[in-house]
Short mmCIF file of C-alpha atoms and ligand atoms in Angstrom, two decimals:
data_model
loop_
_atom_site.label_atom_id
_atom_site.label_comp_id
_atom_site.label_asym_id
_atom_site.label_seq_id
_atom_site.Cartn_x
_atom_site.Cartn_y
_atom_site.Cartn_z
CA UNK A 1 -0.07 -0.07 -0.13
CA UNK A 2 1.06 3.67 -1.09
CA UNK A 3 1.05 6.11 2.01
CA UNK A 4 1.36 9.84 2.05
CA UNK A 5 2.58 11.14 5.28
CA UNK A 6 1.93 14.66 5.77
CA UNK A 7 3.50 17.15 8.38
CA UNK A 8 1.81 20.11 8.35
CA UNK A 9 3.30 23.74 9.69
CA UNK A 10 1.95 27.19 9.80
CA UNK A 11 4.10 28.02 6.69
CA UNK A 12 5.56 24.68 5.70
CA UNK A 13 4.59 21.11 5.07
CA UNK A 14 6.73 18.12 4.69
CA UNK A 15 5.80 14.87 3.01
CA UNK A 16 6.74 11.52 2.12
CA UNK A 17 5.26 8.99 -0.01
CA UNK A 18 6.07 5.50 1.28
CA UNK A 19 5.35 1.86 0.18
CA UNK A 20 4.47 0.33 3.09
CA UNK A 21 5.20 -3.22 1.92
CA UNK A 22 8.77 -2.67 1.34
CA UNK A 23 8.67 0.39 3.46
CA UNK A 24 10.51 2.45 0.69
CA UNK A 25 10.57 6.09 0.42
CA UNK A 26 9.08 6.66 -3.18
CA UNK A 27 9.11 10.01 -3.08
CA UNK A 28 9.86 13.01 -0.35
CA UNK A 29 10.09 16.69 0.17
CA UNK A 30 8.83 19.94 1.49
CA UNK A 31 6.80 23.03 0.65
CA UNK A 32 8.05 26.30 2.36
CA UNK A 33 7.00 29.70 2.83
CA UNK A 34 3.20 28.91 2.58
CA UNK A 35 1.39 32.18 2.48
CA UNK A 36 4.65 34.14 1.80
CA UNK A 37 6.03 33.27 -1.86
CA UNK A 38 6.42 29.20 -1.83
CA UNK A 39 8.87 26.91 -2.84
CA UNK A 40 8.53 23.01 -3.49
CA UNK A 41 11.23 20.62 -2.83
CA UNK A 42 10.62 17.25 -4.34
CA UNK A 43 12.68 14.06 -4.57
CA UNK A 44 11.81 10.84 -6.30
CA UNK A 45 13.54 7.81 -4.83
CA UNK A 46 16.92 7.72 -6.46
CA UNK A 47 16.81 11.17 -8.30
CA UNK A 48 18.08 14.19 -7.69
CA UNK A 49 16.03 17.01 -5.45
CA UNK A 50 14.30 19.08 -7.67
CA UNK A 51 13.63 22.82 -6.40
CA UNK A 52 10.53 24.77 -7.68
CA UNK A 53 9.68 28.54 -6.85
CA UNK A 54 5.68 28.81 -7.11
CA UNK A 55 3.16 30.95 -5.60
CA UNK A 56 1.55 29.12 -2.33
CA UNK A 57 -1.23 31.36 -1.11
CA UNK A 58 -2.53 28.85 1.27
CA UNK A 59 -2.08 25.33 1.89
CA UNK A 60 -4.14 24.10 -0.76
CA UNK A 61 -2.12 25.15 -3.29
CA UNK A 62 0.82 23.41 -1.51
CA UNK A 63 -0.86 20.20 -1.27
CA UNK A 64 -1.76 20.46 -4.80
CA UNK A 65 1.42 21.01 -5.75
CA UNK A 66 2.69 17.90 -4.00
CA UNK A 67 0.09 15.89 -5.53
CA UNK A 68 0.81 17.20 -8.97
CA UNK A 69 4.80 16.28 -8.56
CA UNK A 70 4.14 12.94 -7.30
CA UNK A 71 2.05 12.04 -10.65
CA UNK A 72 4.11 14.14 -12.91
CA UNK A 73 4.26 12.28 -16.31
CA UNK A 74 8.13 12.58 -16.42
CA UNK A 75 9.36 12.73 -12.69
CA UNK A 76 6.15 11.49 -10.60
CA UNK A 77 6.59 8.68 -8.29
CA UNK A 78 3.24 7.38 -9.30
CA UNK A 79 1.11 7.28 -12.44
CA UNK A 80 -1.98 8.68 -10.93
CA UNK A 81 -3.45 9.74 -7.50
CA UNK A 82 -5.62 6.41 -7.16
CA UNK A 83 -2.09 4.89 -6.27
CA UNK A 84 -2.13 6.77 -3.19
CA UNK A 85 -4.35 4.59 -0.58
CA UNK A 86 -4.19 6.16 2.62
CA UNK A 87 -2.75 9.60 4.03
CA UNK A 88 -1.18 9.53 7.42
CA UNK A 89 -1.31 13.21 9.32
CA UNK A 90 0.76 14.06 12.08
CA UNK A 91 -1.12 16.04 14.68
CA UNK A 92 1.13 17.71 17.46
CA UNK A 93 -1.72 17.52 20.36
CA UNK A 94 -4.47 15.48 21.08
CA UNK A 95 -4.77 16.30 24.99
CA UNK A 96 -6.21 13.51 26.82
CA UNK A 97 -8.43 12.56 24.14
CA UNK A 98 -6.19 10.47 21.79
CA UNK A 99 -4.44 7.57 23.20
CA UNK A 100 -3.59 6.32 19.90
CA UNK A 101 -3.98 6.98 16.05
CA UNK A 102 -7.24 7.16 14.62
CA UNK A 103 -9.02 7.21 11.35
CA UNK A 104 -10.19 10.68 10.93
CA UNK A 105 -13.81 11.42 10.67
CA UNK A 106 -15.96 14.64 11.56
CA UNK A 107 -15.65 13.79 15.26
CA UNK A 108 -12.05 13.32 15.39
CA UNK A 109 -11.81 16.64 13.53
CA UNK A 110 -14.05 18.40 15.99
CA UNK A 111 -12.27 16.66 18.65
CA UNK A 112 -8.75 17.76 17.44
CA UNK A 113 -10.12 21.14 17.26
CA UNK A 114 -10.89 21.09 21.16
CA UNK A 115 -7.19 20.63 21.41
CA UNK A 116 -6.20 23.62 19.47
CA UNK A 117 -5.78 25.88 22.69
CA UNK A 118 -3.21 23.62 23.75
CA UNK A 119 -1.13 23.75 20.50
CA UNK A 120 -2.31 26.98 19.21
CA UNK A 121 0.82 27.16 16.42
CA UNK A 122 0.61 23.66 15.52
CA UNK A 123 -2.92 21.94 15.66
CA UNK A 124 -4.63 24.39 13.49
CA UNK A 125 -2.04 24.04 10.72
CA UNK A 126 -2.25 20.10 10.89
CA UNK A 127 -6.22 20.56 10.60
CA UNK A 128 -5.50 22.55 7.50
CA UNK A 129 -3.66 19.45 6.24
CA UNK A 130 -6.18 17.07 6.99
CA UNK A 131 -9.28 19.03 5.21
CA UNK A 132 -7.16 20.08 1.97
CA UNK A 133 -6.42 16.40 1.98
CA UNK A 134 -10.03 15.30 2.13
CA UNK A 135 -11.10 17.57 -0.25
CA UNK A 136 -8.39 16.77 -3.02
CA UNK A 137 -8.06 13.08 -2.19
CA UNK A 138 -11.96 12.57 -1.51
CA UNK A 139 -12.61 8.57 -0.37
CA UNK A 140 -8.91 7.94 0.51
CA UNK A 141 -8.77 7.06 4.51
CA UNK A 142 -7.08 9.82 6.45
CA UNK A 143 -5.49 8.62 9.56
CA UNK A 144 -4.35 11.01 12.54
CA UNK A 145 -1.25 10.08 14.42
CA UNK A 146 -0.56 12.13 17.66
CA UNK A 147 2.79 13.59 19.19
CA UNK A 148 1.33 13.34 22.56
CA UNK A 149 -0.65 9.68 22.50
CA UNK A 150 2.32 7.43 23.48
CA UNK A 151 2.69 9.43 26.45
CA UNK A 152 -0.62 9.21 27.57
CA UNK A 153 -0.10 6.03 29.66
CA UNK A 154 2.07 7.79 32.08
CA UNK A 155 0.53 7.56 35.68
CA UNK A 156 -0.97 10.45 37.43
CA UNK A 157 2.32 11.02 39.54
CA UNK A 158 4.24 11.61 36.63
CA UNK A 159 1.67 14.05 34.64
CA UNK A 160 0.26 16.25 37.17
CA UNK A 161 2.11 19.53 38.23
CA UNK A 162 2.36 20.83 41.71
CA UNK A 163 -0.38 23.51 40.84
CA UNK A 164 -3.89 23.71 42.23
CA UNK A 165 -5.89 20.64 41.32
CA UNK A 166 -8.61 22.60 39.45
CA UNK A 167 -6.06 23.74 37.10
CA UNK A 168 -6.08 20.30 35.67
CA UNK A 169 -9.62 19.54 36.18
CA UNK A 170 -10.77 22.60 34.85
CA UNK A 171 -8.11 23.50 32.07
CA UNK A 172 -6.45 20.29 31.83
CA UNK A 173 -2.87 21.61 32.90
CA UNK A 174 -0.65 18.59 33.19
CA UNK A 175 2.21 16.73 31.58
CA UNK A 176 1.53 15.67 28.36
CA UNK A 177 4.98 15.04 26.24
CA UNK A 178 5.94 15.38 22.73
CA UNK A 179 7.77 13.52 20.22
CA UNK A 180 5.89 10.51 21.10
CA UNK A 181 6.03 9.08 17.56
CA UNK A 182 9.74 8.99 17.72
CA UNK A 183 9.69 7.80 21.45
CA UNK A 184 7.36 4.79 20.23
CA UNK A 185 9.30 3.77 17.34
CA UNK A 186 12.59 4.07 18.92
CA UNK A 187 11.77 2.14 22.07
CA UNK A 188 10.33 -0.50 19.88
CA UNK A 189 13.40 -0.67 17.92
CA UNK A 190 15.82 -1.04 20.75
CA UNK A 191 13.72 -4.04 22.25
CA UNK A 192 13.79 -5.81 19.17
CA UNK A 193 17.24 -4.90 18.22
CA UNK A 194 18.60 -6.42 21.60
CA UNK A 195 16.28 -9.21 21.91
CA UNK A 196 14.51 -7.83 24.99
CA UNK A 197 11.52 -8.86 26.71
CA UNK A 198 8.78 -6.34 25.07
CA UNK A 199 6.68 -6.79 28.48
CA UNK A 200 9.41 -6.30 31.17
CA UNK A 201 11.90 -4.12 29.49
CA UNK A 202 13.22 -0.99 30.93
CA UNK A 203 14.20 1.40 28.30
CA UNK A 204 15.18 5.32 28.41
CA UNK A 205 14.77 7.13 25.03
CA UNK A 206 17.00 10.24 24.43
CA UNK A 207 15.52 11.88 21.49
CA UNK A 208 18.00 14.90 21.23
CA UNK A 209 17.73 17.07 18.28
CA UNK A 210 16.93 21.01 17.94
CA UNK A 211 13.92 19.97 20.36
CA UNK A 212 14.70 17.42 22.86
CA UNK A 213 12.88 14.80 24.93
CA UNK A 214 13.79 11.96 26.61
CA UNK A 215 11.10 9.36 28.22
CA UNK A 216 10.95 6.12 30.65
CA UNK A 217 9.49 3.31 28.63
CA UNK A 218 8.50 0.36 30.68
CA UNK A 219 7.10 -2.77 29.29
CA UNK A 220 6.57 -0.66 26.13
CA UNK A 221 4.27 1.99 28.04
CA UNK A 222 5.58 5.38 28.91
CA UNK A 223 5.94 5.92 32.11
CA UNK A 224 7.44 9.35 32.35
CA UNK A 225 8.67 12.20 29.79
CA UNK A 226 10.59 15.57 29.88
CA UNK A 227 8.52 17.58 27.89
CA UNK A 228 5.23 19.05 29.38
CA UNK A 229 1.86 20.77 28.78
CA UNK A 230 4.19 22.24 26.14
CA UNK A 231 7.34 21.36 24.56
CA UNK A 232 9.44 23.95 26.40
CA UNK A 233 10.08 21.79 29.51
CA UNK A 234 12.54 19.51 29.92
CA UNK A 235 16.19 19.50 29.08
CA UNK A 236 18.06 22.47 27.13
CA UNK A 237 17.27 22.76 23.61
CA UNK A 238 18.60 24.49 20.38
CA UNK A 239 16.64 27.75 21.37
CA UNK A 240 14.20 26.56 24.36
CA UNK A 241 15.22 27.02 27.70
CA UNK A 242 14.01 23.79 29.17
CA UNK A 243 13.44 23.81 32.87
CA UNK A 244 14.02 26.56 34.95
CA UNK A 245 12.75 28.55 38.27
CA UNK A 246 9.29 29.52 37.27
CA UNK A 247 10.18 32.87 39.66
CA UNK A 248 12.67 34.08 36.76
CA UNK A 249 9.76 35.01 34.44
CA UNK A 250 8.61 37.77 36.68
CA UNK A 251 12.43 38.67 37.88
CA UNK A 252 13.56 38.95 34.10
CA UNK A 253 10.19 40.62 32.87
CA UNK A 254 10.65 43.21 35.35
CA UNK A 255 14.67 43.73 34.52
CA UNK A 256 13.82 43.95 30.71
CA UNK A 257 10.55 45.39 30.72
CA UNK A 258 8.72 42.33 29.06
CA UNK A 259 5.01 41.31 28.97
CA UNK A 260 4.29 37.52 28.95
CA UNK A 261 4.64 37.05 25.25
CA UNK A 262 7.96 38.63 25.43
CA UNK A 263 9.15 36.36 27.62
CA UNK A 264 7.75 33.26 26.37
CA UNK A 265 9.48 34.35 23.05
CA UNK A 266 12.75 34.69 24.79
CA UNK A 267 12.34 31.22 26.61
CA UNK A 268 10.98 29.77 23.29
CA UNK A 269 13.47 31.25 20.63
CA UNK A 270 16.31 33.05 22.35
CA UNK A 271 17.53 30.64 25.36
CA UNK A 272 18.73 27.21 25.13
CA UNK A 273 22.22 26.42 23.37
CA UNK A 274 21.70 29.47 21.45
CA UNK A 275 21.16 31.88 24.71
CA UNK A 276 23.85 30.37 26.81
CA UNK A 277 26.33 30.26 24.02
CA UNK A 278 25.71 33.44 21.99
CA UNK A 279 26.86 31.21 19.10
CA UNK A 280 24.40 29.06 17.50
CA UNK A 281 21.72 26.70 18.31
CA UNK A 282 23.50 24.12 16.04
CA UNK A 283 25.55 21.46 17.94
CA UNK A 284 27.97 21.48 15.02
CA UNK A 285 28.66 25.05 15.50
CA UNK A 286 28.71 25.00 19.28
CA UNK A 287 31.35 22.19 19.04
CA UNK A 288 33.65 24.21 16.41
CA UNK A 289 33.22 27.10 18.71
CA UNK A 290 34.01 24.88 22.14
CA UNK A 291 36.92 23.50 19.98
CA UNK A 292 38.45 27.27 19.21
CA UNK A 293 38.49 27.82 22.95
CA UNK A 294 34.94 29.71 23.36
CA UNK A 295 34.06 29.14 27.19
CA UNK A 296 30.09 29.82 26.71
CA UNK A 297 29.91 27.35 23.94
CA UNK A 298 31.70 25.03 26.19
CA UNK A 299 29.56 25.59 28.92
CA UNK A 300 26.32 25.03 26.87
CA UNK A 301 27.16 21.79 25.92
CA UNK A 302 28.14 20.87 29.86
CA UNK A 303 24.52 22.16 30.80
CA UNK A 304 23.22 19.86 27.87
CA UNK A 305 25.23 17.03 28.78
CA UNK A 306 24.61 17.39 32.76
CA UNK A 307 20.95 17.90 32.39
CA UNK A 308 20.39 14.68 30.15
CA UNK A 309 22.35 12.50 32.52
CA UNK A 310 20.31 14.08 35.22
CA UNK A 311 16.88 13.04 33.68
CA UNK A 312 18.33 9.53 32.74
CA UNK A 313 19.21 9.03 36.35
CA UNK A 314 15.90 10.19 37.57
CA UNK A 315 14.30 7.67 35.13
CA UNK A 316 16.49 4.84 36.53
CA UNK A 317 14.98 5.65 39.67
CA UNK A 318 11.50 5.94 38.08
CA UNK A 319 11.54 2.40 36.61
CA UNK A 320 13.65 1.03 39.32
CA UNK A 321 16.21 -0.01 36.99
CA UNK A 322 17.03 0.26 33.27
CA UNK A 323 17.90 -2.51 30.70
CA UNK A 324 18.82 -0.22 27.63
CA UNK A 325 19.63 3.50 26.71
CA UNK A 326 18.66 4.93 23.38
CA UNK A 327 20.28 7.97 21.64
CA UNK A 328 18.22 9.28 18.76
CA UNK A 329 17.54 12.18 16.47
CA UNK A 330 19.94 15.00 15.07
CA UNK A 331 22.15 15.02 18.07
CA UNK A 332 21.68 11.76 19.33
CA UNK A 333 22.41 9.90 16.06
CA UNK A 334 25.29 11.85 14.89
CA UNK A 335 27.28 13.17 18.05
CA UNK A 336 29.42 10.90 19.60
CA UNK A 337 30.88 13.60 21.92
CA UNK A 338 27.47 14.25 23.71
CA UNK A 339 26.71 10.46 24.04
CA UNK A 340 30.17 9.99 25.69
CA UNK A 341 29.86 12.77 27.83
CA UNK A 342 26.48 11.84 29.11
CA UNK A 343 27.22 8.30 29.39
CA UNK A 344 30.27 9.50 31.54
CA UNK A 345 27.93 10.76 34.52
CA UNK A 346 26.56 7.10 34.33
CA UNK A 347 29.27 5.02 35.55
CA UNK A 348 27.73 4.06 38.59
CA UNK A 349 24.80 1.95 36.43
CA UNK A 350 28.02 0.00 35.23
CA UNK A 351 27.93 1.95 31.69
CA UNK A 352 30.97 2.05 29.79
CA UNK A 353 31.34 2.90 26.11
CA UNK A 354 32.99 1.49 23.61
CA UNK A 355 34.91 4.34 21.77
CA UNK A 356 35.33 2.69 18.47
CA UNK A 357 31.54 1.87 18.14
CA UNK A 358 30.65 5.13 19.51
CA UNK A 359 32.69 6.77 16.59
CA UNK A 360 30.27 5.13 13.95
CA UNK A 361 27.16 6.51 12.39
CA UNK A 362 24.11 5.51 10.33
CA UNK A 363 22.28 2.63 11.75
CA UNK A 364 21.04 0.54 14.78
CA UNK A 365 24.43 -0.02 16.67
CA UNK A 366 25.23 -0.86 20.45
CA UNK A 367 28.03 1.72 21.42
CA UNK A 368 28.66 0.31 25.00
CA UNK A 369 31.02 -2.19 25.97
CA UNK A 370 30.35 -6.08 25.70
CA UNK A 371 30.61 -6.12 29.74
CA UNK A 372 28.62 -2.86 30.28
CA UNK A 373 26.03 -3.50 32.87
CA UNK A 374 23.25 -1.36 30.54
CA UNK A 375 23.47 -1.41 26.90
CA UNK A 376 23.61 1.87 25.03
CA UNK A 377 22.66 2.29 21.75
CA UNK A 378 22.12 4.78 18.62
CA UNK A 379 18.61 3.83 17.06
CA UNK A 380 17.96 6.30 14.32
CA UNK A 381 14.48 7.68 14.66
CA UNK A 382 12.03 7.40 11.75
CA UNK A 383 8.76 9.44 12.28
CA UNK A 384 7.41 9.44 9.09
CA UNK A 385 7.84 5.50 8.93
CA UNK A 386 5.86 5.32 12.25
CA UNK A 387 3.25 7.23 10.90
CA UNK A 388 3.08 4.87 7.90
CA UNK A 389 2.80 1.86 9.77
CA UNK A 390 0.27 3.31 12.08
CA UNK A 391 -1.80 4.20 9.30
CA UNK A 392 -1.39 0.96 7.64
CA UNK A 393 -2.44 -0.55 10.70
CA UNK A 394 -5.62 1.16 10.89
CA UNK A 395 -6.49 1.06 7.19
CA UNK A 396 -4.89 -1.68 5.75
P1 AMP B 401 17.08 17.35 14.39
O1 AMP B 401 16.04 18.52 15.07
O2 AMP B 401 16.90 15.84 14.84
O3 AMP B 401 17.03 17.62 13.07
O4 AMP B 401 18.48 17.79 14.93
C1 AMP B 401 19.19 19.09 14.77
C2 AMP B 401 20.35 18.92 15.83
O5 AMP B 401 21.30 18.05 15.37
C3 AMP B 401 21.23 20.18 15.48
O6 AMP B 401 21.55 20.76 16.66
C4 AMP B 401 22.49 19.69 14.67
O7 AMP B 401 23.40 20.46 14.99
C5 AMP B 401 22.62 18.49 15.03
N1 AMP B 401 23.38 17.40 14.26
C6 AMP B 401 23.02 17.08 13.20
N2 AMP B 401 24.23 16.31 12.79
C7 AMP B 401 25.16 16.73 13.58
C8 AMP B 401 26.58 15.98 13.47
N3 AMP B 401 27.18 15.25 12.51
N4 AMP B 401 27.00 16.08 14.79
C9 AMP B 401 26.66 16.87 15.62
N5 AMP B 401 25.28 17.68 15.84
C10 AMP B 401 24.64 17.45 14.41
#
């Protein structure tokens, strides 16, 4: 079955056409600057990337261009739209309403809309993608896959904040967690890769990218994760602060004469690795600066690694043990130095890293030594494939 995976942002849209039988990516790309001017990137399997500048006033034109590119007589990956048998949509926030992926119908759309308040930048864009695909591909089943769903198994002790309980009861203020598709995919991969018992294994997934989150997964179920009501909580990220003392908000607001949205802008866009280093949000730039002697860049990397190690230690306590730790996403998959530094704090667990294995890249691999008490692995994430698999499981 061919599944079109759509990840719709407010002014961009990523897509992949996947053959679910072979799990090959037949074509992929993105639309950028929707509503501004518009640019389509399209790459058919085995061919070079094509870039086309074209007006995309709304997501409708963007998705139409993707469908035209996919069915283009010369460069298309398929002969006609009939070959798209299902569409899988990434939805950022499913609140407490969605604990797993679902086939989209009017009721589902209404319920996703009710979650808009919890993700005002993302959910409305996701919904536009759904509506346009339903219009342009009538009769093709559409599936919603939620970033939050995998974390819905967390117990109350992990998802409640120390706030008046009415805020949870009336406004649903609680930890939701994000990157759920990745945490679900990677936790399953590491269990099968290492041959662990799916029902009793204790796994920690470190998804470290521009946005980062860590999760504790016990017997295949998420028991805790670092992101919260929003993706701002947890470890230091590219430009997001992660955890801070909430009183800093008032203190800095007064000093800098900022209102709530001004402060939120600082916490989301000007903090994290970027804010700490003053150099960049990109780990490659930070490491180059640190190697050249930049103390702020060195500290930024240390803050990140130390913070990750503290969460990992906390999750070992939460699960009363750990069998394996997975590193994934841009930093987790590619940055052996970060992995090594994080694991240097975990010697008390009997963890030892094999430097030669840790220097390799690209596929599932064990980077701990043969006698390490806990297996440490690199497991490349693949959120699009996870969305494709969920879609097929529901409509196949
Ligand atoms: P993601 O959000 O998963 O795409 O990850 C983006 C992050 O991964 C950025 O901080 C990149 O600097 C980082 N990254 C990508 N490739 C490498 C690499 N080879 N070494 C270190 N960091 C990398």
